[in-house]
Amino acid sequence: MYPLYFFSPSLSFSLPSPLSLSLSLLSAQKLCGTNYPVSISFIVVNEFCERFSYYGMKAVLTLYFINYLHWDPNLSTAVYHAFSSLCYFTPVLGALIADSWLGKFKTIIYLSVVYVLGHIVKSVGAIPSVGDSTIHIVLSMVGLILIAFGTGGIKPCVAAFGGDQFDEEHTNERRKFFSIFYMSINGGSVLSTLITPMLRGDVQCFGGDCYALAFGVPAILMVIALVVFISGSGMYKKSPPEGNILLDVCKCMGLAIKNRWKSSKYDPKKKHWLDWAEDKYPRRLIHEIKMVLRVLVLYIPLPMFWALFDQQGSRWTLQATRMNMAFMLNALLILVFVPIFDMVVYPLIGLSEAFNMVTVSNRFINTRSEAVNITVGAVDFYVPADYGISPHNSVERKDTNLLYFFSQDPGEIILQKMEDVKANNVHIAWQIPQYVLITAGEVMFSITGLEFSYSQAPANMKSVLQAGWLLTVAFGNVIVLIVAEGAGLDQWMEFLLFAGLLVAVCIIFSIMAYFYTYVDPDELDKLFPDKTHSNLDTSKSTGETQDQ
């Protein structure tokens, strides 16, 4: 017997279009038979290019302040950390736009455009022929502000958007994704911190160091990042925004504080101060706010880690003669350490042979009307006439980084030295143990923090909690800014102060983490079937008031 199907004229049916079917199939595709969706490859490549753009620009930023804008080291350090801090305050804005208004996908695209514009303005400000020093400073600051809003705004969205691509049952793959994601960050960092200092010093333009090119190449990489991300549009899972969740959160917290303040000793006691908002706001929302607040409280001591860590780009850069090698050492070590810490299969790889620490880079500027050949040790330099500049070349560490020479009398050449960074009598190799230790700490700290922030956040607040994690970086840079500008300590005392504070923070955080209870955001749908945040839960009408 065959089943019979009856169709009524009053019923209507719609079949999916070929386009929607193909997009659905693409989004369901996996990488090489694994449980990793194809869509994350676009996200990882996008992150690689974006981080190349960001770290490539930052690799020469301190030297740009000192040598191009002619700021002193303390002001350069302060502005560097002010910029870094702004880059990690703006994720809050990006998270709010993503979770409450545009969604993660559109937020990443729109703020990436702002990011590109910032790079362009920054590059134009590094062209000597464009205005005077005031114009250069204005363009540089405007460019940095746009970059800070661009990179900060997309930062919490990209990580959370990548986590959204995984099915709920593939938690292990999602956890590994954050490690791959972090490796792409540092892969971009390694290449950029190697390439952009070379573009600055080895390529001559406008009669000196080519900062315009060193900033322009990162701008091109950011354009590539945007194009790659848009190319994967049809493969992404795109969760729509759920309304102005932050406004609901703020109103709920405000009402809870107000009701708690007005309550008398005769009113029924509440298990949590947020429960005082139960008369107006749904218990699901209250429960979600509790989840987020518990994590944010846990983050309070963490800025001190970043206060030490981010000095690699300022104090550690000024301390090292070979800036590009020292700056990229952290990122290079991460590419080694992430598989070790994550998979526990690879042995430690010695990196000391990759660094030649005994040479310095020299150039000559010729103010004479005749070309000159100069020999330093066994190295020959040809210097063109009329303010011509010789190419960079490495010599034994007996001379400093840059030599000017001029003629006072016919046939007499007088050399005058000028240093990019003063030579130190302590070998830079002594910084390798510090980089190894701080990188090992970063791998355990930062990757775990990214995954923890995603896993402990309710679905409608994942970008917000990612932004909360990134705020710890912002406040860490604020701490450095305050100490660098206000404390007036010798460098060794400053380092010792930060180290002592971090030891204290480690003890405090260990105690706080011991008492933290993990939650499963996926259980919210079972506990609170009603997902709305604008009306009271139906469970309220049944008299059920106990917090779950």
Protein backbone atom coordinates (compact mmCIF):
# COMPACT_ATOMS: atom_id res chain seq x y z
CA MET A 1 0.00 0.00 0.00
CA TYR A 2 1.30 3.43 -0.89
CA PRO A 3 0.65 6.47 1.31
CA LEU A 4 -1.76 9.05 -0.01
CA TYR A 5 -1.04 12.77 0.22
CA PHE A 6 -3.84 15.32 -0.03
CA PHE A 7 -3.13 18.95 -0.91
CA SER A 8 -5.57 21.71 -0.14
CA PRO A 9 -5.77 24.79 -2.39
CA SER A 10 -5.69 26.92 0.74
CA LEU A 11 -2.19 25.70 1.62
CA SER A 12 0.90 27.26 0.05
CA PHE A 13 4.38 25.84 -0.18
CA SER A 14 7.70 27.47 -1.08
CA LEU A 15 10.83 25.74 -2.24
CA PRO A 16 14.27 27.15 -1.47
CA SER A 17 15.99 28.87 -4.37
CA PRO A 18 19.09 27.29 -5.95
CA LEU A 19 21.16 30.19 -4.54
CA SER A 20 19.99 29.66 -0.96
CA LEU A 21 20.56 25.92 -1.30
CA SER A 22 24.10 26.45 -2.56
CA LEU A 23 24.90 28.90 0.21
CA SER A 24 23.49 26.50 2.78
CA LEU A 25 25.67 23.71 1.41
CA LEU A 26 28.74 25.95 1.43
CA SER A 27 28.18 26.97 5.03
CA ALA A 28 27.87 23.31 6.01
CA GLN A 29 31.12 22.32 4.28
CA LYS A 30 34.00 21.15 6.44
CA LEU A 31 37.73 21.42 5.94
CA CYS A 32 39.27 18.18 4.64
CA GLY A 33 36.73 15.92 6.32
CA THR A 34 37.22 17.48 9.77
CA ASN A 35 34.67 19.28 11.93
CA TYR A 36 36.22 22.65 11.10
CA PRO A 37 33.93 24.73 8.86
CA VAL A 38 35.42 26.11 5.63
CA SER A 39 34.36 29.60 6.65
CA ILE A 40 37.01 29.86 9.37
CA SER A 41 39.77 29.80 6.73
CA PHE A 42 38.60 33.24 5.54
CA ILE A 43 38.50 34.49 9.12
CA VAL A 44 42.00 33.20 9.90
CA VAL A 45 43.49 34.75 6.74
CA ASN A 46 41.67 38.00 7.47
CA GLU A 47 43.14 38.03 10.97
CA PHE A 48 46.63 37.29 9.65
CA CYS A 49 46.50 40.26 7.26
CA GLU A 50 44.90 42.58 9.82
CA ARG A 51 47.54 41.76 12.44
CA PHE A 52 50.29 42.25 9.82
CA SER A 53 48.77 45.66 9.25
CA TYR A 54 48.55 46.55 12.94
CA TYR A 55 51.86 45.20 14.22
CA GLY A 56 53.73 46.32 11.12
CA MET A 57 52.68 49.88 11.80
CA LYS A 58 53.47 49.60 15.53
CA ALA A 59 56.92 48.10 14.86
CA VAL A 60 58.23 51.49 13.74
CA LEU A 61 55.82 53.73 15.65
CA THR A 62 58.10 54.55 18.60
CA LEU A 63 61.03 55.31 16.27
CA TYR A 64 58.70 57.41 14.11
CA PHE A 65 57.82 59.53 17.13
CA ILE A 66 61.46 59.97 18.11
CA ASN A 67 63.20 60.37 14.74
CA TYR A 68 60.49 61.87 12.52
CA LEU A 69 58.35 63.90 14.92
CA HIS A 70 61.38 64.55 17.17
CA TRP A 71 59.66 63.70 20.45
CA ASP A 72 61.65 62.66 23.50
CA PRO A 73 61.56 58.99 24.62
CA ASN A 74 59.19 59.59 27.55
CA LEU A 75 56.62 61.40 25.41
CA SER A 76 57.00 58.75 22.72
CA THR A 77 56.42 56.00 25.29
CA ALA A 78 53.38 57.82 26.69
CA VAL A 79 51.75 58.36 23.28
CA TYR A 80 52.55 54.78 22.24
CA HIS A 81 50.75 53.38 25.27
CA ALA A 82 47.92 55.91 24.98
CA PHE A 83 47.34 54.64 21.43
CA SER A 84 47.60 51.00 22.56
CA SER A 85 45.16 51.72 25.35
CA LEU A 86 42.65 53.33 22.99
CA CYS A 87 42.90 50.28 20.71
CA TYR A 88 41.67 48.18 23.62
CA PHE A 89 38.99 50.56 24.92
CA THR A 90 37.22 50.79 21.55
CA PRO A 91 36.34 47.05 21.48
CA VAL A 92 33.49 47.96 23.82
CA LEU A 93 32.05 50.21 21.12
CA GLY A 94 32.50 47.55 18.44
CA ALA A 95 30.90 44.89 20.62
CA LEU A 96 27.88 47.07 21.33
CA ILE A 97 27.41 47.86 17.64
CA ALA A 98 27.69 44.16 16.75
CA ASP A 99 25.49 42.68 19.47
CA SER A 100 22.87 45.44 19.50
CA TRP A 101 22.66 46.93 16.02
CA LEU A 102 24.53 45.67 12.95
CA GLY A 103 25.61 42.15 13.84
CA LYS A 104 29.21 40.94 13.82
CA PHE A 105 29.56 40.56 10.04
CA LYS A 106 28.54 44.09 9.06
CA THR A 107 30.38 45.61 12.01
CA ILE A 108 33.63 43.99 10.88
CA ILE A 109 33.18 45.30 7.33
CA TYR A 110 32.24 48.88 8.21
CA LEU A 111 34.91 49.35 10.86
CA SER A 112 37.52 47.77 8.57
CA VAL A 113 36.84 50.62 6.15
CA VAL A 114 37.53 53.08 8.98
CA TYR A 115 40.70 51.09 9.69
CA VAL A 116 41.91 51.44 6.08
CA LEU A 117 41.24 55.20 6.10
CA GLY A 118 43.29 55.54 9.28
CA HIS A 119 46.26 53.81 7.67
CA ILE A 120 46.02 56.06 4.61
CA VAL A 121 45.94 59.24 6.73
CA LYS A 122 48.84 57.95 8.83
CA SER A 123 50.90 57.22 5.71
CA VAL A 124 50.23 60.66 4.23
CA GLY A 125 51.33 62.25 7.52
CA ALA A 126 54.71 60.53 7.11
CA ILE A 127 55.43 62.26 3.78
CA PRO A 128 57.82 65.18 4.49
CA SER A 129 56.53 67.30 1.61
CA VAL A 130 52.98 67.29 3.00
CA GLY A 131 52.85 70.42 5.15
CA ASP A 132 54.96 71.31 8.16
CA SER A 133 55.62 69.46 11.42
CA THR A 134 52.25 70.54 12.82
CA ILE A 135 50.44 68.99 9.86
CA HIS A 136 52.48 65.81 10.28
CA ILE A 137 51.51 65.56 13.95
CA VAL A 138 47.83 66.26 13.24
CA LEU A 139 47.63 63.71 10.42
CA SER A 140 49.51 61.16 12.51
CA MET A 141 47.19 61.58 15.49
CA VAL A 142 44.03 61.51 13.33
CA GLY A 143 45.31 58.40 11.57
CA LEU A 144 46.10 56.68 14.87
CA ILE A 145 42.66 57.51 16.26
CA LEU A 146 40.94 56.05 13.18
CA ILE A 147 43.16 52.97 13.36
CA ALA A 148 42.34 52.58 17.07
CA PHE A 149 38.60 52.69 16.36
CA GLY A 150 38.98 50.31 13.42
CA THR A 151 41.20 47.67 14.99
CA GLY A 152 39.54 47.93 18.39
CA GLY A 153 36.02 47.84 16.99
CA ILE A 154 36.54 44.67 14.97
CA LYS A 155 38.72 42.90 17.54
CA PRO A 156 35.99 41.35 19.73
CA CYS A 157 33.77 40.71 16.72
CA VAL A 158 36.26 38.65 14.69
CA ALA A 159 37.11 36.26 17.53
CA ALA A 160 33.46 35.79 18.51
CA PHE A 161 32.38 35.53 14.86
CA GLY A 162 34.91 32.74 14.36
CA GLY A 163 33.53 30.90 17.40
CA ASP A 164 30.01 31.25 16.00
CA GLN A 165 30.93 29.19 12.92
CA PHE A 166 31.15 25.96 14.94
CA ASP A 167 28.27 23.68 15.80
CA GLU A 168 27.43 23.40 19.48
CA GLU A 169 28.73 19.85 19.76
CA HIS A 170 32.18 20.72 18.36
CA THR A 171 33.56 22.44 21.46
CA ASN A 172 37.01 20.84 21.15
CA GLU A 173 37.38 22.08 17.58
CA ARG A 174 36.26 25.53 18.66
CA ARG A 175 38.85 25.51 21.44
CA LYS A 176 41.56 24.57 18.94
CA PHE A 177 40.31 27.32 16.64
CA PHE A 178 41.24 29.97 19.18
CA SER A 179 44.78 28.58 19.22
CA ILE A 180 44.92 28.67 15.41
CA PHE A 181 43.42 32.15 15.51
CA TYR A 182 46.14 33.29 17.91
CA MET A 183 48.84 31.73 15.74
CA SER A 184 47.54 33.70 12.75
CA ILE A 185 47.83 36.85 14.84
CA ASN A 186 51.46 36.18 15.60
CA GLY A 187 52.24 34.88 12.12
CA GLY A 188 51.23 38.28 10.80
CA SER A 189 53.21 39.92 13.58
CA VAL A 190 56.41 37.99 12.78
CA LEU A 191 56.41 38.95 9.11
CA SER A 192 55.36 42.54 9.66
CA THR A 193 57.90 43.29 12.39
CA LEU A 194 60.60 41.90 10.12
CA ILE A 195 59.48 43.65 6.94
CA THR A 196 58.34 47.14 7.99
CA PRO A 197 61.58 48.10 9.81
CA MET A 198 63.42 47.09 6.63
CA LEU A 199 61.10 49.27 4.56
CA ARG A 200 61.78 52.15 6.93
CA GLY A 201 65.57 51.91 6.93
CA ASP A 202 66.72 50.06 3.83
CA VAL A 203 64.48 51.89 1.36
CA GLN A 204 65.26 55.56 0.94
CA CYS A 205 62.56 58.08 0.02
CA PHE A 206 62.20 61.84 0.41
CA GLY A 207 65.87 62.02 1.38
CA GLY A 208 65.63 59.87 4.51
CA ASP A 209 63.96 56.94 6.25
CA CYS A 210 60.87 55.84 4.37
CA TYR A 211 58.20 55.93 7.07
CA ALA A 212 55.54 56.59 4.43
CA LEU A 213 56.29 53.23 2.81
CA ALA A 214 56.59 51.48 6.19
CA PHE A 215 53.06 52.70 7.02
CA GLY A 216 51.73 52.28 3.46
CA VAL A 217 52.40 48.55 3.18
CA PRO A 218 50.33 47.80 6.32
CA ALA A 219 47.55 49.84 4.72
CA ILE A 220 47.63 47.54 1.67
CA LEU A 221 47.51 44.47 3.90
CA MET A 222 44.42 45.84 5.64
CA VAL A 223 42.72 46.24 2.26
CA ILE A 224 43.56 42.60 1.51
CA ALA A 225 42.15 41.58 4.90
CA LEU A 226 38.87 43.31 4.09
CA VAL A 227 38.63 41.73 0.62
CA VAL A 228 39.33 38.24 1.97
CA PHE A 229 36.71 38.59 4.69
CA ILE A 230 34.04 39.76 2.25
CA SER A 231 34.93 36.88 -0.11
CA GLY A 232 33.74 34.36 2.46
CA SER A 233 30.39 36.06 2.95
CA GLY A 234 28.31 33.23 1.52
CA MET A 235 29.86 30.64 3.82
CA TYR A 236 29.41 32.34 7.19
CA LYS A 237 26.87 31.65 9.88
CA LYS A 238 25.56 35.12 10.67
CA SER A 239 23.70 35.57 13.93
CA PRO A 240 21.40 38.59 13.81
CA PRO A 241 21.70 41.27 16.52
CA GLU A 242 19.23 40.92 19.36
CA GLY A 243 18.33 44.56 19.91
CA ASN A 244 19.93 47.04 22.26
CA ILE A 245 20.96 44.50 24.85
CA LEU A 246 23.31 46.94 26.60
CA LEU A 247 20.46 49.36 27.22
CA ASP A 248 18.40 46.54 28.74
CA VAL A 249 21.37 45.53 30.89
CA CYS A 250 21.97 49.06 32.15
CA LYS A 251 18.28 49.63 32.90
CA CYS A 252 18.04 46.29 34.68
CA MET A 253 21.09 47.01 36.84
CA GLY A 254 19.89 50.55 37.54
CA LEU A 255 16.46 49.33 38.64
CA ALA A 256 18.02 46.66 40.85
CA ILE A 257 20.22 49.25 42.58
CA LYS A 258 17.26 51.63 42.95
CA ASN A 259 14.94 49.00 44.42
CA ARG A 260 17.65 47.71 46.73
CA TRP A 261 18.31 51.23 48.00
CA LYS A 262 14.63 51.91 48.62
CA SER A 263 13.95 48.58 50.29
CA SER A 264 13.34 48.37 54.01
CA LYS A 265 14.43 45.77 56.50
CA TYR A 266 10.89 44.31 56.41
CA ASP A 267 11.06 43.46 52.69
CA PRO A 268 11.88 39.86 51.69
CA LYS A 269 15.58 39.20 51.33
CA LYS A 270 17.09 38.49 47.90
CA LYS A 271 19.86 36.05 47.12
CA HIS A 272 21.54 38.52 44.75
CA TRP A 273 21.28 42.31 44.42
CA LEU A 274 20.20 41.94 40.77
CA ASP A 275 17.13 40.00 41.91
CA TRP A 276 15.63 43.32 42.98
CA ALA A 277 14.82 43.93 39.30
CA GLU A 278 12.66 40.79 38.99
CA ASP A 279 9.42 42.77 39.14
CA LYS A 280 10.12 44.31 35.73
CA TYR A 281 12.83 42.32 33.92
CA PRO A 282 12.85 38.64 32.90
CA ARG A 283 14.82 36.19 34.97
CA ARG A 284 16.75 35.05 31.89
CA LEU A 285 18.21 38.52 31.39
CA ILE A 286 19.03 38.79 35.10
CA HIS A 287 20.75 35.41 34.99
CA GLU A 288 22.78 36.44 31.92
CA ILE A 289 23.91 39.65 33.60
CA LYS A 290 25.04 37.65 36.61
CA MET A 291 27.10 35.40 34.34
CA VAL A 292 28.82 38.36 32.69
CA LEU A 293 29.45 40.22 35.95
CA ARG A 294 31.06 37.16 37.54
CA VAL A 295 33.55 37.00 34.69
CA LEU A 296 34.21 40.75 34.65
CA VAL A 297 34.98 40.71 38.37
CA LEU A 298 37.45 37.91 37.70
CA TYR A 299 39.18 40.17 35.14
CA ILE A 300 39.88 43.02 37.59
CA PRO A 301 43.47 41.99 38.52
CA LEU A 302 44.50 41.05 34.97
CA PRO A 303 45.60 44.45 33.54
CA MET A 304 48.88 44.16 35.43
CA PHE A 305 49.96 41.29 33.15
CA TRP A 306 49.48 43.49 30.09
CA ALA A 307 51.21 46.41 31.79
CA LEU A 308 54.40 44.36 31.71
CA PHE A 309 53.73 42.59 28.44
CA ASP A 310 53.08 45.63 26.23
CA GLN A 311 56.31 47.33 27.25
CA GLN A 312 57.96 45.12 24.62
CA GLY A 313 56.92 47.75 22.08
CA SER A 314 58.18 50.76 24.05
CA ARG A 315 60.68 50.32 26.90
CA TRP A 316 62.07 47.04 25.57
CA THR A 317 62.37 48.53 22.07
CA LEU A 318 64.36 51.49 23.36
CA GLN A 319 66.53 49.13 25.38
CA ALA A 320 67.49 46.94 22.41
CA THR A 321 69.93 47.92 19.66
CA ARG A 322 68.42 45.53 17.12
CA MET A 323 64.80 46.65 17.48
CA ASN A 324 63.21 44.56 14.72
CA MET A 325 64.76 41.31 15.96
CA ALA A 326 63.81 41.96 19.58
CA PHE A 327 60.29 43.07 18.69
CA MET A 328 59.47 40.03 16.56
CA LEU A 329 61.02 37.54 18.98
CA ASN A 330 57.83 37.35 21.04
CA ALA A 331 55.64 36.62 18.01
CA LEU A 332 58.12 34.09 16.66
CA LEU A 333 58.22 32.26 19.98
CA ILE A 334 54.42 32.11 20.05
CA LEU A 335 54.38 30.26 16.73
CA VAL A 336 56.64 27.71 18.41
CA PHE A 337 54.96 27.64 21.81
CA VAL A 338 51.30 27.39 20.76
CA PRO A 339 51.60 23.86 19.33
CA ILE A 340 53.71 22.83 22.32
CA PHE A 341 51.26 24.09 24.89
CA ASP A 342 48.17 23.14 22.92
CA MET A 343 49.14 19.72 21.60
CA VAL A 344 52.02 18.75 23.93
CA VAL A 345 53.91 16.90 21.20
CA TYR A 346 56.64 19.13 19.84
CA PRO A 347 60.03 19.60 21.57
CA LEU A 348 61.39 23.02 22.35
CA ILE A 349 63.11 24.63 19.39
CA GLY A 350 66.30 26.60 19.96
CA LEU A 351 66.16 30.01 18.31
CA SER A 352 69.45 31.54 19.41
CA GLU A 353 71.23 30.65 16.15
CA ALA A 354 68.69 32.70 14.16
CA PHE A 355 69.90 35.96 15.66
CA ASN A 356 73.13 37.76 14.93
CA MET A 357 73.48 40.17 17.80
CA VAL A 358 77.03 41.46 17.34
CA THR A 359 76.55 43.85 14.43
CA VAL A 360 74.92 47.23 14.05
CA SER A 361 73.49 49.00 11.03
CA ASN A 362 75.33 52.02 9.59
CA ARG A 363 74.63 54.64 6.94
CA PHE A 364 76.34 57.79 5.72
CA ILE A 365 74.93 61.09 4.47
CA ASN A 366 77.11 63.09 2.08
CA THR A 367 76.73 66.89 2.13
CA ARG A 368 79.57 67.38 -0.34
CA SER A 369 79.19 67.97 -4.06
CA GLU A 370 81.32 64.90 -4.91
CA ALA A 371 80.50 61.24 -4.34
CA VAL A 372 82.61 59.50 -1.70
CA ASN A 373 83.67 55.91 -0.96
CA ILE A 374 84.09 55.07 2.73
CA THR A 375 85.43 51.90 4.32
CA VAL A 376 84.45 50.90 7.86
CA GLY A 377 86.37 47.80 8.91
CA ALA A 378 85.94 45.40 5.99
CA VAL A 379 82.72 46.99 4.71
CA ASP A 380 82.67 49.54 1.85
CA PHE A 381 80.06 52.29 1.55
CA TYR A 382 79.38 54.31 -1.62
CA VAL A 383 77.73 57.64 -0.80
CA PRO A 384 76.28 59.75 -3.64
CA ALA A 385 76.90 63.49 -3.76
CA ASP A 386 74.60 66.34 -2.74
CA TYR A 387 73.02 64.90 0.42
CA GLY A 388 73.03 61.40 -0.97
CA ILE A 389 72.52 58.56 1.52
CA SER A 390 74.34 55.26 1.49
CA PRO A 391 72.37 52.01 1.91
CA HIS A 392 72.26 50.28 5.29
CA ASN A 393 75.08 47.86 5.97
CA SER A 394 76.11 45.89 9.05
CA VAL A 395 79.52 46.42 10.63
CA GLU A 396 81.20 45.25 13.79
CA ARG A 397 79.89 46.91 16.91
CA LYS A 398 82.60 49.52 17.20
CA ASP A 399 80.63 52.38 15.73
CA THR A 400 77.11 53.66 16.16
CA ASN A 401 74.07 53.45 13.96
CA LEU A 402 74.26 56.54 11.75
CA LEU A 403 77.20 58.76 10.70
CA TYR A 404 76.91 62.23 9.14
CA PHE A 405 79.97 63.78 7.54
CA PHE A 406 80.69 67.19 6.09
CA SER A 407 83.62 69.32 4.84
CA GLN A 408 84.82 72.46 6.52
CA ASP A 409 88.00 72.98 4.47
CA PRO A 410 88.84 71.79 0.95
CA GLY A 411 89.97 68.18 1.08
CA GLU A 412 89.12 67.77 4.77
CA ILE A 413 86.28 65.50 5.87
CA ILE A 414 84.99 65.66 9.43
CA LEU A 415 82.73 62.88 10.73
CA GLN A 416 79.90 63.57 13.14
CA LYS A 417 78.02 60.70 14.74
CA MET A 418 74.28 60.52 15.27
CA GLU A 419 72.57 57.51 16.86
CA ASP A 420 69.07 56.16 16.17
CA VAL A 421 69.32 54.24 19.43
CA LYS A 422 72.28 54.47 21.80
CA ALA A 423 74.47 51.38 21.86
CA ASN A 424 74.40 49.44 25.12
CA ASN A 425 77.20 47.55 26.77
CA VAL A 426 74.89 44.64 27.69
CA HIS A 427 74.42 42.01 24.99
CA ILE A 428 70.90 41.86 23.59
CA ALA A 429 70.98 38.08 23.92
CA TRP A 430 70.31 38.63 27.62
CA GLN A 431 66.76 39.56 26.61
CA ILE A 432 66.06 36.12 25.11
CA PRO A 433 65.28 34.44 28.48
CA GLN A 434 62.84 37.25 29.30
CA TYR A 435 61.10 36.83 25.95
CA VAL A 436 60.91 33.06 26.39
CA LEU A 437 59.32 33.39 29.82
CA ILE A 438 56.89 36.18 28.95
CA THR A 439 55.84 34.38 25.74
CA ALA A 440 55.17 31.15 27.64
CA GLY A 441 53.01 33.19 30.00
CA GLU A 442 51.21 34.86 27.10
CA VAL A 443 50.33 31.54 25.44
CA MET A 444 48.82 30.17 28.63
CA PHE A 445 47.18 33.48 29.53
CA SER A 446 45.90 35.06 26.33
CA ILE A 447 44.61 32.07 24.35
CA THR A 448 42.91 30.68 27.43
CA GLY A 449 41.37 34.10 28.08
CA LEU A 450 39.93 34.32 24.56
CA GLU A 451 38.34 30.88 24.77
CA PHE A 452 37.17 31.43 28.34
CA SER A 453 35.52 34.75 27.43
CA TYR A 454 33.64 33.09 24.58
CA SER A 455 32.61 29.95 26.44
CA GLN A 456 31.33 31.76 29.54
CA ALA A 457 29.24 34.36 27.70
CA PRO A 458 25.55 34.04 26.81
CA ALA A 459 24.93 34.05 23.05
CA ASN A 460 23.72 37.65 22.94
CA MET A 461 26.74 38.99 24.86
CA LYS A 462 29.70 37.11 23.39
CA SER A 463 31.18 40.18 21.69
CA VAL A 464 30.60 42.23 24.84
CA LEU A 465 32.50 39.78 27.03
CA GLN A 466 35.28 39.56 24.43
CA ALA A 467 35.48 43.34 24.71
CA GLY A 468 35.64 43.00 28.49
CA TRP A 469 38.64 40.70 28.11
CA LEU A 470 40.32 43.21 25.77
CA LEU A 471 39.67 46.01 28.26
CA THR A 472 42.22 44.37 30.55
CA VAL A 473 44.81 45.21 27.89
CA ALA A 474 43.61 48.81 27.75
CA PHE A 475 43.87 49.32 31.49
CA GLY A 476 47.29 47.67 31.48
CA ASN A 477 48.53 50.34 29.07
CA VAL A 478 46.96 53.04 31.23
CA ILE A 479 49.02 51.76 34.15
CA VAL A 480 52.22 52.06 32.08
CA LEU A 481 51.18 55.53 30.95
CA ILE A 482 50.73 56.69 34.55
CA VAL A 483 54.00 55.19 35.77
CA ALA A 484 56.06 56.38 32.76
CA GLU A 485 54.80 59.96 32.99
CA GLY A 486 54.19 60.37 36.71
CA ALA A 487 56.47 58.15 38.76
CA GLY A 488 59.81 59.49 37.56
CA LEU A 489 61.62 56.25 38.49
CA ASP A 490 64.88 54.96 37.10
CA GLN A 491 64.34 52.27 34.49
CA TRP A 492 65.50 49.39 36.71
CA MET A 493 63.26 50.58 39.55
CA GLU A 494 60.32 50.83 37.18
CA PHE A 495 60.80 47.25 35.95
CA LEU A 496 61.15 46.03 39.52
CA LEU A 497 57.95 47.83 40.54
CA PHE A 498 55.95 46.20 37.75
CA ALA A 499 57.37 42.76 38.53
CA GLY A 500 56.49 43.08 42.22
CA LEU A 501 52.96 44.23 41.43
CA LEU A 502 52.43 41.29 39.08
CA VAL A 503 53.52 38.82 41.77
CA ALA A 504 50.89 40.29 44.09
CA VAL A 505 48.28 40.15 41.33
CA CYS A 506 49.06 36.47 40.63
CA ILE A 507 48.33 35.61 44.25
CA ILE A 508 45.07 37.58 44.26
CA PHE A 509 43.90 36.13 40.95
CA SER A 510 44.70 32.56 42.04
CA ILE A 511 42.41 32.96 45.03
CA MET A 512 39.62 34.49 42.90
CA ALA A 513 39.90 31.77 40.24
CA TYR A 514 39.73 29.04 42.88
CA PHE A 515 36.24 30.18 43.90
CA TYR A 516 34.93 30.74 40.34
CA THR A 517 32.20 28.31 39.20
CA TYR A 518 32.06 27.48 35.50
CA VAL A 519 28.73 27.86 33.72
CA ASP A 520 27.32 26.45 30.48
CA PRO A 521 25.57 29.21 28.49
CA ASP A 522 23.88 26.56 26.33
CA GLU A 523 21.87 25.49 29.38
CA LEU A 524 20.07 28.86 29.36
CA ASP A 525 17.59 27.66 26.73
CA LYS A 526 16.62 24.77 28.99
CA LEU A 527 16.35 26.90 32.13
CA PHE A 528 14.61 29.83 30.43
CA PRO A 529 12.71 28.84 27.25
CA ASP A 530 11.48 32.41 26.84
CA LYS A 531 14.35 34.28 25.12
CA THR A 532 12.78 37.74 25.18
CA HIS A 533 14.37 40.54 27.17
CA SER A 534 11.55 43.02 27.00
CA ASN A 535 8.85 41.23 29.00
CA LEU A 536 8.69 39.23 32.19
CA ASP A 537 9.19 35.47 32.01
CA THR A 538 6.00 33.46 31.95
CA SER A 539 7.41 31.59 34.93
CA LYS A 540 6.81 34.71 37.01
CA SER A 541 3.08 34.15 36.77
CA THR A 542 3.44 30.73 38.34
CA GLY A 543 5.05 32.19 41.42
CA GLU A 544 8.44 30.67 40.67
CA THR A 545 10.98 33.12 42.05
CA GLN A 546 14.01 31.08 42.96
CA ASP A 547 17.10 31.94 40.90
CA GLN A 548 18.39 29.09 38.80
